[in-house]
Amino acid sequence: MKPERPLVDVQGLSRVFDASKPWLNRMLEGEQRMLLKAVQDVSLQIGRRETFALVGESGSGKSTVAKMVVGLLQPTAGRVTIDGVDMWKTTASDEMTALRRRIQMIFQDPYASLNPRWRVGAIIADPLNAFGLTKGRDETEAKVAELLRLVGLDPADMHKYPHEFSGGQRQRICIARALSSNPEFLVCDEPTSALDVSVQAQILNLMRDLQDQLGLTYLFISHNLAVVRHMATRIGVMYLGRLVESQPSAELFKAPRHPYTRMLLDAVPDLKMSGRQRRMIEGEIPNPISPPAGCAFHPRCPLALDRCRVDVPTPFASGGRTLACHAVEV
Amino acid sequence: MTGPVLSVRNLRVEFPTRHGTLRAVDDISFDIAAGEVLGVVGESGAGKSMTGTAVIGLLEPPGRIAGGEVRLKGQRIDNLAGEALRRIRGRRIGMVFQDPLTSLNPLYRVGEQIIETMRTHLPMSEAQARRRAIELLSEVGIQGASDRLDSYPHQFSGGMRQRVVLALALCAEPELIVADEPTTALDVSIQAQIIQLIKRLCRERGTAVMLITHDMGVIAETADRVAVMYAGRIAEIGQVADVVQRPSHPYTKGLMGSIPTLEGSETRLVQIPGSMPRLTAIPQGCAFNPRCPQAFARCFLEQPAAVFVGRSEVACWLASATPVQGTP
Ligand SMILES: Nc1ncnc2c1ncn2[C@@H]1O[C@H](COP(=O)(O)OP(=O)(O)OP(=O)(O)O)[C@@H](O)[C@H]1O
Ligand SMILES: Nc1ncnc2c1ncn2[C@@H]1O[C@H](COP(=O)(O)OP(=O)(O)O)[C@@H](O)[C@H]1O
Ligand code: SF4
Ligand code: SF4
Ligand SMILES: [Mg+2]
Ligand SMILES: [Mg+2]
């Protein structure tokens, strides 16, 4: 049987930012232009109803990937294909509108992402109106009420303003707004990082329930491996702009392969005080403007070989796993 | 037997506002012994920072200590002001905050700041202080310390800055360190390094540490005892292993279940409904009652006082009802 085509197919995605000072300062200070390679050669596939999690420390390029995948940021190179449509190639505007409806994004900061002057009802109805999904006020209002119930809020909340809600409730409002266009694919960038743990648990549970109920596909971004373990079917680990390892979630936690993945897992505090064996790795995250040559992880890597200082390891895929490392076999 | 380094009794912190007086910290008591790390954990707004700020005498008006006492090695410090308080802060109490830049002056080289602080508090020559500063920076894991002495704070990464702040907090050899979310802004791999460092320094120097964080994982790694705060009060306080593995208070139980872990199952997380009340709307009786699955009539009328359950102290009417167990 031919495997189902993945809903999301990302190939060789890269993004370079110009991080130089303004032209005049450069001339005066005699500095070169500085290019920051935020994302380099990232490839991944997400099957329908799967949750692909991207993990990595600050500055590793997770949000930049997310923005390119939803169409908010143009890639420098590479391709994003959603259900067969090449997002950055297609010129047909109706095809693009259709795609936009099917992809929505949820951000980390539920305070910043809601317009404080709009009532909750108007916020949630915005995509409905933009895509012309409801006809007339009554239908829109009924749909908004249904969405509020879906995310565990009261339909009467549509008449309130965002400031009347707690952080967790605001994130529910963001989710309701994202769901209003009946999307298939949600890109969630650190959706619970700004929330308290008891509220995070509510939102993570809600997101899983909604996925089951509505058949959603998630790209889920987090720096927290324990959170990711609860959500992901598949995990990709990023370091300084590159995807260094990707595996089905259960396998990654059982047998992490890349030395950086192992280091990340070892750094997670042992909450259950189980006496888990850990190996602390020293060293800092390098400056992304001047990353180390070869494998960017080599200054911190306990397995580094001579060639790691020279050659960038290319991602190698086999048996559902991808790994970019000179010392470890896929 | 020597007494505790820090002793806090019935501490209350209040803010007079237009809408009446808000009580951010309500009747809190705890001790910290020499060489001990007390973790203070809770969700945002629980009153952790207010407790820490009250201990170090840095409450910003109109916030004020409205009751109780704070003692450092038996000496009352909550009623000190001005110069007397400044002498204690920096000398006998070191401080570490979430943002290392609040403790570092961007205009001065880090070496100057450490040397200056040391010489303010300790009789030392410039040369002695300089040597000691290099030792301290190496001790907190800064490579090539003698060269880095002349760098400015902005020339360090976030993790390195927090190491410098730790060196600064330690330089006058204080008896107590109050650290408020010292690892929260750091990446996990760097966070793990800083946690190890705090633990080691506390052990080697016998410093008492009050470690404030919302991250129970950090507490489990670092602390000897932990106080769990909710709505300005301590819900449960005890040995870390007891509180983490056998929590007694319904809030602590819910909290522990709601934290995703690498060891736990992948199934649904335990869910506490609702969220912590605002200070303007603290429920009568037990403040946790609207969210508590075990609340009963008494919980809505009277505030529970802390009672012993095993080695822990728990503020819950259910605990009061169970017969007091002896110390194992
Ligand atoms: N608009 C921009 N201009 C210049 N550099 C940028 C821009 N956006 C991102 N970067 C840089 O690209 C790199 C990747 O950033 P990105 O925001 O994707 O990281 P992240 O993995 O999401 O990190 P975090 O965990 O902190 O959110 C970083 O070094 C960042 O400073
Ligand atoms: N200046 C202030 N005026 C009124 N309330 C305040 C002020 N500062 C803090 N609070 C309140 O005191 C409570 C405890 O705050 P804090 O100790 O900072 O919490 P935590 O550190 O546990 O997150 C919160 O409800 C907060 O809103
Ligand atoms: S390629 Fe080399 S330096 Fe990079 S992770 Fe593998 S062994 Fe370590
Ligand atoms: S006192 Fe009552 S409401 Fe409060 S935690 Fe105990 S059982 Fe729950
Ligand atoms: Mg990001
Ligand atoms: Mg705080």
CSV table of N, CA, C and O in Angstrom, one decimal, chain A residues 12-13 40-44 237 241-246 258 312-318 321-326 328 330:
chain,number,residue,atom,x,y,z
A,12,GLY,N,14.2,21.3,2.6
A,12,GLY,CA,15.4,22.2,2.5
A,12,GLY,C,15.2,23.6,2.8
A,12,GLY,O,15.7,24.6,2.2
A,13,LEU,N,14.3,23.9,3.9
A,13,LEU,CA,13.9,25.2,4.2
A,13,LEU,C,15.1,26.0,4.9
A,13,LEU,O,15.7,25.5,5.8
A,40,GLN,N,18.6,26.6,8.5
A,40,GLN,CA,19.4,26.1,7.4
A,40,GLN,C,18.9,24.6,7.1
A,40,GLN,O,19.0,23.7,7.9
A,41,ASP,N,18.5,24.5,5.9
A,41,ASP,CA,18.3,23.2,5.3
A,41,ASP,C,17.4,22.3,6.1
A,41,ASP,O,17.8,21.1,6.5
A,42,VAL,N,16.2,22.8,6.5
A,42,VAL,CA,15.3,22.0,7.4
A,42,VAL,C,14.3,21.3,6.5
A,42,VAL,O,13.6,21.9,5.7
A,43,SER,N,14.2,19.9,6.7
A,43,SER,CA,13.2,19.1,6.0
A,43,SER,C,12.4,18.3,7.0
A,43,SER,O,13.0,17.8,7.9
A,44,LEU,N,11.1,18.3,6.8
A,44,LEU,CA,10.3,17.5,7.7
A,44,LEU,C,8.9,17.3,7.0
A,44,LEU,O,8.5,18.0,6.2
A,237,VAL,N,14.6,17.9,16.7
A,237,VAL,CA,15.4,18.7,17.6
A,237,VAL,C,16.2,19.7,16.8
A,237,VAL,O,16.9,19.3,15.9
A,241,GLY,N,19.8,26.6,14.2
A,241,GLY,CA,19.2,26.7,12.8
A,241,GLY,C,19.1,25.4,12.1
A,241,GLY,O,18.5,25.3,11.0
A,242,ARG,N,19.7,24.3,12.6
A,242,ARG,CA,19.6,23.0,11.9
A,242,ARG,C,18.8,22.0,12.6
A,242,ARG,O,18.8,22.0,13.9
A,243,LEU,N,18.1,21.2,11.9
A,243,LEU,CA,17.4,20.0,12.5
A,243,LEU,C,18.4,18.9,12.6
A,243,LEU,O,19.0,18.4,11.6
A,244,VAL,N,18.8,18.6,13.9
A,244,VAL,CA,19.9,17.6,14.1
A,244,VAL,C,19.4,16.2,14.2
A,244,VAL,O,20.1,15.2,14.0
A,245,GLU,N,18.1,16.1,14.6
A,245,GLU,CA,17.5,14.7,14.8
A,245,GLU,C,16.0,14.8,14.7
A,245,GLU,O,15.4,15.7,15.2
A,246,SER,N,15.4,13.8,14.1
A,246,SER,CA,14.0,13.7,14.2
A,246,SER,C,13.6,12.2,14.3
A,246,SER,O,14.2,11.4,13.6
A,258,HIS,N,21.3,11.7,18.8
A,258,HIS,CA,22.2,12.8,18.6
A,258,HIS,C,22.7,13.3,20.0
A,258,HIS,O,22.0,13.4,20.9
A,312,VAL,N,30.2,20.0,7.9
A,312,VAL,CA,28.9,20.0,8.5
A,312,VAL,C,28.2,18.7,8.2
A,312,VAL,O,28.2,18.2,7.1
A,313,PRO,N,27.7,18.0,9.2
A,313,PRO,CA,27.1,16.7,9.0
A,313,PRO,C,25.8,16.9,8.2
A,313,PRO,O,25.0,17.7,8.6
A,314,THR,N,25.5,16.1,7.2
A,314,THR,CA,24.3,16.2,6.4
A,314,THR,C,23.3,15.3,7.0
A,314,THR,O,23.6,14.2,7.5
A,315,PRO,N,22.0,15.8,7.1
A,315,PRO,CA,21.0,14.9,7.7
A,315,PRO,C,20.8,13.6,6.8
A,315,PRO,O,20.8,13.7,5.6
A,316,PHE,N,20.7,12.5,7.5
A,316,PHE,CA,20.6,11.2,6.8
A,316,PHE,C,19.3,10.6,7.3
A,316,PHE,O,19.1,10.5,8.6
A,317,ALA,N,18.5,10.1,6.4
A,317,ALA,CA,17.2,9.6,6.8
A,317,ALA,C,17.2,8.1,6.6
A,317,ALA,O,17.7,7.6,5.6
A,318,SER,N,16.7,7.3,7.6
A,318,SER,CA,16.5,5.9,7.4
A,318,SER,C,15.5,5.4,8.5
A,318,SER,O,15.6,5.8,9.6
A,321,ARG,N,13.7,7.7,10.8
A,321,ARG,CA,14.5,8.6,11.6
A,321,ARG,C,15.4,9.5,10.7
A,321,ARG,O,15.8,9.1,9.6
A,322,THR,N,15.7,10.7,11.2
A,322,THR,CA,16.7,11.5,10.5
A,322,THR,C,17.7,11.9,11.5
A,322,THR,O,17.4,12.2,12.7
A,323,LEU,N,19.0,11.9,11.1
A,323,LEU,CA,20.1,12.2,12.1
A,323,LEU,C,21.2,13.0,11.3
A,323,LEU,O,21.5,12.6,10.2
A,324,ALA,N,21.7,14.0,11.9
A,324,ALA,CA,22.8,14.7,11.3
A,324,ALA,C,24.0,14.7,12.3
A,324,ALA,O,24.1,15.6,13.2
A,325,CYS,N,24.8,13.7,12.2
A,325,CYS,CA,26.0,13.5,13.1
A,325,CYS,C,27.0,12.6,12.5
A,325,CYS,O,26.7,11.6,11.9
A,326,HIS,N,28.3,13.0,12.6
A,326,HIS,CA,29.3,12.2,12.0
A,326,HIS,C,29.6,10.9,12.9
A,326,HIS,O,30.1,9.9,12.4
A,328,VAL,N,27.4,9.2,15.1
A,328,VAL,CA,26.4,8.3,15.5
A,328,VAL,C,25.6,7.9,14.2
A,328,VAL,O,25.3,8.7,13.4
A,330,VAL,N,22.5,6.4,12.0
A,330,VAL,CA,21.0,6.6,12.1
A,330,VAL,C,20.4,5.3,12.8
A,330,VAL,O,20.7,4.2,12.4
